[in-house]
XYZ file of C-alpha atoms in Angstrom:
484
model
C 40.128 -104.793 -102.920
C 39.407 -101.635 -100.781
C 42.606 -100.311 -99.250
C 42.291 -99.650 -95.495
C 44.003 -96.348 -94.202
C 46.667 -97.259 -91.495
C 45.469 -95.488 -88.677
C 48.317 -92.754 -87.155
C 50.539 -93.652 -84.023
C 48.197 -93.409 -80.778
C 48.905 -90.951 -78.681
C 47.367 -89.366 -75.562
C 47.172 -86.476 -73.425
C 48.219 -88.203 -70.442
C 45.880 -87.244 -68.177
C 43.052 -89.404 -66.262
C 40.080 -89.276 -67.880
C 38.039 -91.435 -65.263
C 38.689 -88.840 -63.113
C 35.826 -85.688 -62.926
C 38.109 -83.272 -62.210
C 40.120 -84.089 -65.438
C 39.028 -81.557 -68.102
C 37.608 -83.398 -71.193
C 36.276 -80.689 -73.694
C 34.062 -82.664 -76.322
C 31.912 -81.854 -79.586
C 28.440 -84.157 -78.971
C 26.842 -85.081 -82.358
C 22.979 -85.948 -81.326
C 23.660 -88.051 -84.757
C 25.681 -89.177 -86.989
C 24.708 -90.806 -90.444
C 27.589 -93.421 -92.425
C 26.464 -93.384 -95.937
C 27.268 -96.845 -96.052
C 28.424 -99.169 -93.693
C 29.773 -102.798 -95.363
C 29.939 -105.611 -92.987
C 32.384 -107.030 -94.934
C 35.370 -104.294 -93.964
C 33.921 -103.036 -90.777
C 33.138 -103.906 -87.287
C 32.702 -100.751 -85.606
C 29.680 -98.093 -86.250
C 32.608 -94.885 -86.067
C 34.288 -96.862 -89.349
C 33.362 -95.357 -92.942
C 34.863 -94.945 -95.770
C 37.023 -91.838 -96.695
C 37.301 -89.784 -100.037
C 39.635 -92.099 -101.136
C 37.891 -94.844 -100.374
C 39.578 -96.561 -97.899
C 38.340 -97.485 -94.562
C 38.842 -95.011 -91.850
C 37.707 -95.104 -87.942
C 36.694 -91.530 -86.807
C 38.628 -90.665 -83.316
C 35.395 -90.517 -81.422
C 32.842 -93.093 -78.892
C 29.995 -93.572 -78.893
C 28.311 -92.661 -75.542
C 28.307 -96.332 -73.865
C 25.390 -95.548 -71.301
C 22.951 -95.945 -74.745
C 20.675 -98.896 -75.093
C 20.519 -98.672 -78.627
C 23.350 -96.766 -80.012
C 22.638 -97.401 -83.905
C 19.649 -97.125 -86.023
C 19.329 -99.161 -89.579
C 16.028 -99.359 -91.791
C 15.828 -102.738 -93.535
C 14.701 -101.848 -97.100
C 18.404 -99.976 -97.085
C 20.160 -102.906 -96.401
C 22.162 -104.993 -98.940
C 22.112 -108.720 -98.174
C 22.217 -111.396 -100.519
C 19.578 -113.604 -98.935
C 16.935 -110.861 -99.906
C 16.860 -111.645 -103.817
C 17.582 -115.258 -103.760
C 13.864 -116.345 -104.160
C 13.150 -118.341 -105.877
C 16.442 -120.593 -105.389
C 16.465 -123.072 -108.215
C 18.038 -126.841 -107.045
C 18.157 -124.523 -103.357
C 21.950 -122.912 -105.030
C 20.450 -119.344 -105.091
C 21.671 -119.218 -109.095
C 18.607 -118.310 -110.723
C 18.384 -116.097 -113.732
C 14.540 -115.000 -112.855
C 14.308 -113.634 -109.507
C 11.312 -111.392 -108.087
C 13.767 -108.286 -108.420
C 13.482 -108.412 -112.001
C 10.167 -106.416 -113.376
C 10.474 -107.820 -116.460
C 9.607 -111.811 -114.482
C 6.390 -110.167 -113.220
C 2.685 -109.823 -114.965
C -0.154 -107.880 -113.831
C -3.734 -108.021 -114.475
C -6.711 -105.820 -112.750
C -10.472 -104.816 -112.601
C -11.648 -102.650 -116.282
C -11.346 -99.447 -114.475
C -7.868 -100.227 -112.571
C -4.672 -100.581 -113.786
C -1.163 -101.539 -112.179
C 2.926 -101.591 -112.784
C 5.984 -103.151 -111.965
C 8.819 -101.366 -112.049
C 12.228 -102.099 -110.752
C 13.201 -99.179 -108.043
C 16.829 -99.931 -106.846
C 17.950 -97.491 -104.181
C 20.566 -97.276 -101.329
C 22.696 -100.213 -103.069
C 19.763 -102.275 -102.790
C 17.543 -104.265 -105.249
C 13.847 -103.525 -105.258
C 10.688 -103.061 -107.240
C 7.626 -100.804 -106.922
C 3.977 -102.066 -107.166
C 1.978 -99.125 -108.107
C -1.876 -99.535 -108.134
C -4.471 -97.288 -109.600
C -7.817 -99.522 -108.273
C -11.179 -98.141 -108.356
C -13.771 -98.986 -105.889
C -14.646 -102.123 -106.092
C -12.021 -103.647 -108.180
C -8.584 -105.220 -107.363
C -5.189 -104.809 -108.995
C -2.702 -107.945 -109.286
C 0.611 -108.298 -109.524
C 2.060 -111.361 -110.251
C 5.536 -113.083 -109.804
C 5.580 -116.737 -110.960
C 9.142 -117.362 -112.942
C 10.848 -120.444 -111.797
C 7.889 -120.361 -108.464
C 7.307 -124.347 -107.730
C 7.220 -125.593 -103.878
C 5.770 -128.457 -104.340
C 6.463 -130.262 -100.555
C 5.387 -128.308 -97.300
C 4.438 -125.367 -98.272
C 2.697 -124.695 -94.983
C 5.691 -125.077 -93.343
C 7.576 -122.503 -95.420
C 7.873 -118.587 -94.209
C 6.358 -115.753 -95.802
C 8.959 -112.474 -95.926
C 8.387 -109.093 -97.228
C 10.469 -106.145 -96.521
C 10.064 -102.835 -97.743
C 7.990 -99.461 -97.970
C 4.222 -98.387 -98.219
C 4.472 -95.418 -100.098
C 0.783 -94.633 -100.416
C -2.291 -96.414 -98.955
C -5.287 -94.693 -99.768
C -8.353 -94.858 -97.493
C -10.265 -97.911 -97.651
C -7.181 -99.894 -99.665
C -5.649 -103.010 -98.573
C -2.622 -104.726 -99.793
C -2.580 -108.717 -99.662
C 0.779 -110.326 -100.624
C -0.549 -113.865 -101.426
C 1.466 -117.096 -101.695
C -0.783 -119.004 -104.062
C -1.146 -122.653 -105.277
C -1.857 -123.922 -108.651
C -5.788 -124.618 -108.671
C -6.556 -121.059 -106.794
C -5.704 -121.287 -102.887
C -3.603 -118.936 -101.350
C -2.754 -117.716 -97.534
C -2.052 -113.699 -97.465
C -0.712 -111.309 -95.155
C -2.033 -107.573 -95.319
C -1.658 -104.256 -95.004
C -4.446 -102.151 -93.843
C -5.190 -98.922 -91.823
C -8.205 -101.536 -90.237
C -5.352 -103.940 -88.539
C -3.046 -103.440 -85.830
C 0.244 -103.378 -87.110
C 1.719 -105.872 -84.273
C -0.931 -108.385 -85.505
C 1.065 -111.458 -86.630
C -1.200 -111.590 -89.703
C -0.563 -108.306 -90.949
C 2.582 -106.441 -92.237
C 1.449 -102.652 -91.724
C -1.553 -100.721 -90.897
C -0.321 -97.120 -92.703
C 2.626 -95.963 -94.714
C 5.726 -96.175 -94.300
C 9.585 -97.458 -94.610
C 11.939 -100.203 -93.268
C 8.572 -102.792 -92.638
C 9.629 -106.875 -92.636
C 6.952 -109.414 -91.975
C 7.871 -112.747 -91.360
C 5.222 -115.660 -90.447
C 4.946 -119.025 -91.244
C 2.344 -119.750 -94.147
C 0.429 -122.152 -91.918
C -0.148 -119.177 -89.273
C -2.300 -116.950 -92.338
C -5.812 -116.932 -93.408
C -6.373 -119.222 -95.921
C -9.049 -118.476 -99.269
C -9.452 -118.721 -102.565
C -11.096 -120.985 -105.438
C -9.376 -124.225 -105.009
C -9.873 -127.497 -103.615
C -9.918 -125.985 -99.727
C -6.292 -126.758 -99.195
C -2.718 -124.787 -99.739
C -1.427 -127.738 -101.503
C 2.062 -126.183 -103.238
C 3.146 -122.505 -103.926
C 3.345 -121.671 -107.376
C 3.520 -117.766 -107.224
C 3.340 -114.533 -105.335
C 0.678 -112.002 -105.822
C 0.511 -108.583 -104.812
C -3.066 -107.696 -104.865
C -4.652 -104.387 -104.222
C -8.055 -103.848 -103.069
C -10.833 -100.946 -102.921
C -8.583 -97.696 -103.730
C -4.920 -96.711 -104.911
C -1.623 -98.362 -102.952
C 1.990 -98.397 -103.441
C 4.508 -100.150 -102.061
C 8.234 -101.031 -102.566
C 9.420 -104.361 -102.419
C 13.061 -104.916 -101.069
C 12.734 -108.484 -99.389
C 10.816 -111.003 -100.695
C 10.725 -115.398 -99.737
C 8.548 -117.647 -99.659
C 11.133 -120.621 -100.025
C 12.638 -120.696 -96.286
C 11.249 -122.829 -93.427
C 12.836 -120.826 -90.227
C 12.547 -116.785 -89.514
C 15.569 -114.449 -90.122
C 16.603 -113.345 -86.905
C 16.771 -109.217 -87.864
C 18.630 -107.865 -84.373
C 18.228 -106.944 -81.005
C 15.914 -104.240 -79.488
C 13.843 -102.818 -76.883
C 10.396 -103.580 -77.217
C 7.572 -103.997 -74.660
C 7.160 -107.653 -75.456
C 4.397 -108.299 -72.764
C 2.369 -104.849 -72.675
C 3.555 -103.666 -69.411
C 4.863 -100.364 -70.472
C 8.229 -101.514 -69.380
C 11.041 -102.095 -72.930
C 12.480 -105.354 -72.981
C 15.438 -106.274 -75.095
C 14.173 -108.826 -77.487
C 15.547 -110.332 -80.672
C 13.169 -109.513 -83.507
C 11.850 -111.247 -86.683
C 9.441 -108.347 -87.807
C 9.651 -104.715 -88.209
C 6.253 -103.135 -88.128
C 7.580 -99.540 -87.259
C 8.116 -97.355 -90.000
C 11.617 -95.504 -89.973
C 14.737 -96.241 -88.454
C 15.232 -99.172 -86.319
C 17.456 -98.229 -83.236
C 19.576 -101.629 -82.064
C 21.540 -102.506 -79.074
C 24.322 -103.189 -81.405
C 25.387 -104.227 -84.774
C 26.891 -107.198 -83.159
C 23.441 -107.926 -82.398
C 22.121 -108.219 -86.146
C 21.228 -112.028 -87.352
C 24.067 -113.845 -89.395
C 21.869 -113.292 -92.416
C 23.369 -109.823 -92.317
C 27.512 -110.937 -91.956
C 28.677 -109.308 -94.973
C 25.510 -107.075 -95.650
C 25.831 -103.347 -96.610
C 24.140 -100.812 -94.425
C 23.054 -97.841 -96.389
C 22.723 -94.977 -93.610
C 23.568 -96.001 -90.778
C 22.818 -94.040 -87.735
C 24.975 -93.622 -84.390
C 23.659 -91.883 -81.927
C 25.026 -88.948 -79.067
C 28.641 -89.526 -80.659
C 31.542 -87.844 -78.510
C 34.444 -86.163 -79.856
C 36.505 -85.371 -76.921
C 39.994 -84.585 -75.651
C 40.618 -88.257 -74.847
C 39.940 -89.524 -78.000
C 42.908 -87.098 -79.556
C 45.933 -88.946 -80.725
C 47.622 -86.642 -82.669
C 50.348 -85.098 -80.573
C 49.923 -81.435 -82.438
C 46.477 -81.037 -81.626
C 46.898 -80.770 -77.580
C 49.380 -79.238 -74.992
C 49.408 -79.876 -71.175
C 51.383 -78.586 -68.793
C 51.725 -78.660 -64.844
C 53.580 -76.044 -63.032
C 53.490 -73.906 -60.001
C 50.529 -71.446 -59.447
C 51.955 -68.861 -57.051
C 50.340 -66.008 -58.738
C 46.753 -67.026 -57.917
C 47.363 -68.237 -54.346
C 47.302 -72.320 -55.436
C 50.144 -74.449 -55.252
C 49.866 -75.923 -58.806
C 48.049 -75.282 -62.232
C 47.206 -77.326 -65.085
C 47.281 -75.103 -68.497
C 45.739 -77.023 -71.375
C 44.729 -76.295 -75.207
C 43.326 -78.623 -77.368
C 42.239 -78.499 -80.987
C 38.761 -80.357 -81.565
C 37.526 -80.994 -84.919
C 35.253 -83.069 -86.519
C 36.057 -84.398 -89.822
C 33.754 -84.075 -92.761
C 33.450 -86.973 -95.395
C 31.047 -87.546 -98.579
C 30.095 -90.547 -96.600
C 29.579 -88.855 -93.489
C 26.664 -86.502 -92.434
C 26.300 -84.754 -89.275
C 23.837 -83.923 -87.049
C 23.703 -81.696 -84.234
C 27.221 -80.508 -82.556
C 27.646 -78.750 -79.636
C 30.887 -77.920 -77.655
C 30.715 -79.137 -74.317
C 32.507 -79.073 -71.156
C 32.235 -81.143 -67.774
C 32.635 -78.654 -65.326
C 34.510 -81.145 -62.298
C 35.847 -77.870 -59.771
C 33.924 -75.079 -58.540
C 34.141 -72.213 -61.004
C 37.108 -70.104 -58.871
C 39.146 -72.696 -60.066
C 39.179 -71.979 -63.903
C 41.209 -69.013 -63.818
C 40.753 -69.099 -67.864
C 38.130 -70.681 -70.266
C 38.289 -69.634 -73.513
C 37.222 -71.225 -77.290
C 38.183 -69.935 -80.557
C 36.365 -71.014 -83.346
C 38.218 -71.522 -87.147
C 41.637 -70.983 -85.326
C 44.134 -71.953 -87.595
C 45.397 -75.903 -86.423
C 49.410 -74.407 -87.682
C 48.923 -71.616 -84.956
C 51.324 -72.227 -81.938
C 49.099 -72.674 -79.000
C 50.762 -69.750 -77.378
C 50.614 -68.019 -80.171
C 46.681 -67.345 -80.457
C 45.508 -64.143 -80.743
C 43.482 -63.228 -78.132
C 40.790 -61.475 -80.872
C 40.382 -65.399 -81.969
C 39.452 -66.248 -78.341
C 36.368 -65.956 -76.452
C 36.533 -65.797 -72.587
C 33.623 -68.430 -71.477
C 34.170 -68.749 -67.987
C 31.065 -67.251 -67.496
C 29.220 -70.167 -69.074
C 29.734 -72.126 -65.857
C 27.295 -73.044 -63.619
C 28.919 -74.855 -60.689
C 30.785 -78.145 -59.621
C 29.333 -81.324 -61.721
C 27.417 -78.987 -64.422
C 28.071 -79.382 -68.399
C 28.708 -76.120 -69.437
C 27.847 -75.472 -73.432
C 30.812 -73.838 -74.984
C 29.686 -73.397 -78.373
C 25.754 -73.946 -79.073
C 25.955 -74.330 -82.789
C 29.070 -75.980 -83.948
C 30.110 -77.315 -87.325
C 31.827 -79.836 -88.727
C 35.537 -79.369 -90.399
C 35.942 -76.463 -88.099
C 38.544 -76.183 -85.829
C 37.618 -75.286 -82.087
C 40.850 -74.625 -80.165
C 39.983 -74.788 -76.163
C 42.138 -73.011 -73.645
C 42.079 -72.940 -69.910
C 44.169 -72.687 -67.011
C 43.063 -74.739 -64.040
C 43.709 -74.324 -60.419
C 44.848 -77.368 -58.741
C 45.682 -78.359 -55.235
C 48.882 -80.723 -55.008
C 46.774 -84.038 -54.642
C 44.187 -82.990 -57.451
C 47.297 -83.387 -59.584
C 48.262 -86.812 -58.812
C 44.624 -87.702 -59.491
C 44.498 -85.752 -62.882
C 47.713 -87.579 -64.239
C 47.274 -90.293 -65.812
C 48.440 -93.413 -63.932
C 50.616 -94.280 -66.735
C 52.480 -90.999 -65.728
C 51.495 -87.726 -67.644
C 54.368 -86.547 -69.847
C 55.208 -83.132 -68.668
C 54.936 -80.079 -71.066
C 52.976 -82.682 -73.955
C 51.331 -82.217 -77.092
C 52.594 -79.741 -79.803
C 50.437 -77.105 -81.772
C 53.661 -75.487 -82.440
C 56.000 -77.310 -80.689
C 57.225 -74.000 -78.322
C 56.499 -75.872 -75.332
C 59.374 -78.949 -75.987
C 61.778 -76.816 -78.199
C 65.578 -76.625 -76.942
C 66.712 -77.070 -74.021
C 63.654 -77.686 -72.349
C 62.832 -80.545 -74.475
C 66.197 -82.386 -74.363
C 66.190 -81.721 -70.293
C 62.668 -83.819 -70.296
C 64.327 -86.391 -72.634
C 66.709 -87.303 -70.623
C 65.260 -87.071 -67.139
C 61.861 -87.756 -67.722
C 63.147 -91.567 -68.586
C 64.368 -91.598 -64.946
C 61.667 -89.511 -63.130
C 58.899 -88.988 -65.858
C 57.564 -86.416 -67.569
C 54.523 -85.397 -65.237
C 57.393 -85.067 -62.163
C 59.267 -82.632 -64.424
C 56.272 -80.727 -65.445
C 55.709 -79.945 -61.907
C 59.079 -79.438 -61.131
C 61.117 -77.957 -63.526
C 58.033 -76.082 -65.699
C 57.513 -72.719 -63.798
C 55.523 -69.863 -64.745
C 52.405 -68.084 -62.348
């Protein structure tokens, strides 16, 4: 059994973060990839697993005003429906499934040739057709083992998933469900077709496709009798000029469609996206989701190989380890205001072999008029161990000229990195009722947060222990905590 890390203490800032004027430096990913996300231990997309394997939840969100936070191709999915076929006696235990390449055969034209090969990749089972045709000729590949559907096979649904790794001009791809005196109904893949049409699973190349359609709903040919009267195997057949394609998903057993997940899609060709739930996939790439809550119950305890979350937030708020953030309230006499909020924070993204980054940036939500940051400054690499008072001021870079007025996001650091510490200083300006909106409801502790513990040594820490239980912390950080 994977052990799950016990996540630290929670802890907070104290401060109001639903209020604009409450500074809330953050480190936006654009996006974030989890190596592998398994349904089985985890609910939410921030969970992964660490270095030492256990199952950690990064102290982030995931910008809520997103349609489709996460992104998932289907060929790197890991669900057990998606090598059952064929299900012998319908208990899935069957010793010849289609994700063997030793169960398929192959046949083709004199001047063609074709393989089967099995191509497992991203903890998912597959196998690669690979056809050499020349013009004029067809390539076949054949999976048969343990195929007999004997009663209603019209009724049954077609499913492939996977990849179309090369589709040379003029080639088309059937995948056949055929009967035992020569009639089969296909679906295809052609650069001829729309993509969208409900007969065809892809018009180009590509990852991530699924097709789903019941057998009834496909052209019907072949040499038989006129009629699709059972299904006793699958062919692959390729037409005309080379193809390639990678099978990850393939049934011809089931009678209903796989619900896949939720989207956006412009479902009645107004222009205008829709959220729909979806059966096929015939957009190469990443699918981008409303949610994984949203994916079909097929995929319960599936494994998502690169999963991607998208505009990720690693802010101030989300913080809950007391050493990585001071705040303090006290008078501001010196500049000419009655009160002052001085803050540092420590913001750092954690690296993880089953985590790559995108795209960070330091950002801050600029919620006063610029007068009233008296100091902004970032260092970047500062050692975490540092007392916050303690910085040098060679580590720190004055950025109050970064911002741009009231309600602006000013960009702190352009180019940030992951596993590097950015500690965040500034001294705010605050009129008296600014700082009852700023504290959190909950009461803001006083002098909070450690990064060298200076500020709740001694005498001043034991004063706040025993009054702040009467009064509470943010009163004595306003009243007892001087300094200009």
């Amino acid at each position: 059994m994977v052990a799950t890390a016990t996540p630290a203490a929670a802890a907070s800032p104290g401060l109001n973060f639903s209020s604009d004027k409450t500074p809330n430096p953050t480190i936006v990913e654009d996006e974030l990839t989890v190596h592998e996300h398994d349904r089985a231990m985890m609910d939410d997309p921030l969970e992964y697993y660490n270095d030492a394997g256990e199952v950690t939840t990064l102290n982030a969100s995931v910008n809520s005003s997103q349609t489709t936070p996460v992104g998932l191709r289907f060929d790197k999915v890991d669900a057990e429906a998606f090598a059952q076929f064929p299900r012998v006696d319908n208990e899935g235990d069957n010793d010849a499934t289609w994700t063997k390449a030793s169960d398929w055969t192959t046949s083709s034209g004199a001047s063609s040739s074709v393989s089967v090969a099995e191509a497992d990749a991203d903890g998912v089972e597959k196998v690669n057709v690979d056809a050499s045709v020349a013009s004029g000729e067809t390539a076949t590949a054949t999976f048969g083992a343990n195929v007999s559907l004997d009663s209603d096979p019209n009724k049954r649904v077609l499913t492939f998933g996977g990849n179309v790794n090369e589709l040379a001009s003029g080639a088309t791809v059937e995948v056949r469900v055929v009967d035992g005196d020569g009639d089969y109904r296909y679906a295809e893949i052609s650069s001829s077709v729309a993509a969208s049409d409900e007969t065809h699973i892809a018009n180009g190349t590509g990852n991530g496709f699924v097709f789903q359609e019941r057998i009834s709903n496909l052209p019907l040919a072949g040499s038989g009798d006129g009629a699709l009267d059972s299904i006793q195997e699958i062919d692959v057949v390729a037409s005309e000029a080379n193809a390639d394609v990678t099978v990850s998903w393939l049934d011809a057993d089931r009678k209903g469609e796989v619900d896949l997940a939720e989207i956006e899609r412009d479902t009645d060709g107004d222009s205008e996206l829709e959220t729909t739930t979806v059966t096929n996939i015939w957009q190469s790439g990443p699918t981008n989701i409303t949610g994984l809550s949203t994916l079909g119950d097929t995929f319960d305890e599936a494994s998502i190989a690169d999963l991607h979350v998208y505009d990720v937030r690693y802010a101030l708020e989300d913080v809950t380890d007391e050493s990585e953030y001071s705040v303090n309230f006290s008078s501001a006499d010196a500049y000419s205001y009655p009160e002052k909020l001085e803050l540092y924070a420590d913001l750092q993204v954690p690296t993880a072999i089953d985590l790559s980054h995108g795209d960070l940036t330091l950002e801050f939500d600029q919620g006063l008029i610029n007068e009233r940051y008296a100091v902004l400054e970032v260092g970047s690499g500062v050692d975490s161990s540092t007392d916050f008072g303690n910085t040098s001021d060679s580590a720190m870079t004055g950025m109050t000229s970064a911002l741009s007025g009231q309600d602006t996001t000013a960009e702190l650091v352009s180019s940030a990195t992951a596993d590097t510490n950015y500690r965040i200083h500034a001294v705010i300006l605050l009129q008296t009722e600014e700082v009852d909106t700023i504290m959190s409801t909950a009461g803001a502790v006083g002098p909070t947060g450690g990064g060298g513990g200076g500020f709740l040594g001694g005498f001043w820490g034991q004063l706040t222990a025993v009054v702040g239980t009467v009064l509470g912390g943010a009163w004595i950080s306003r009243y007892f905590g001087g300094g200009s």
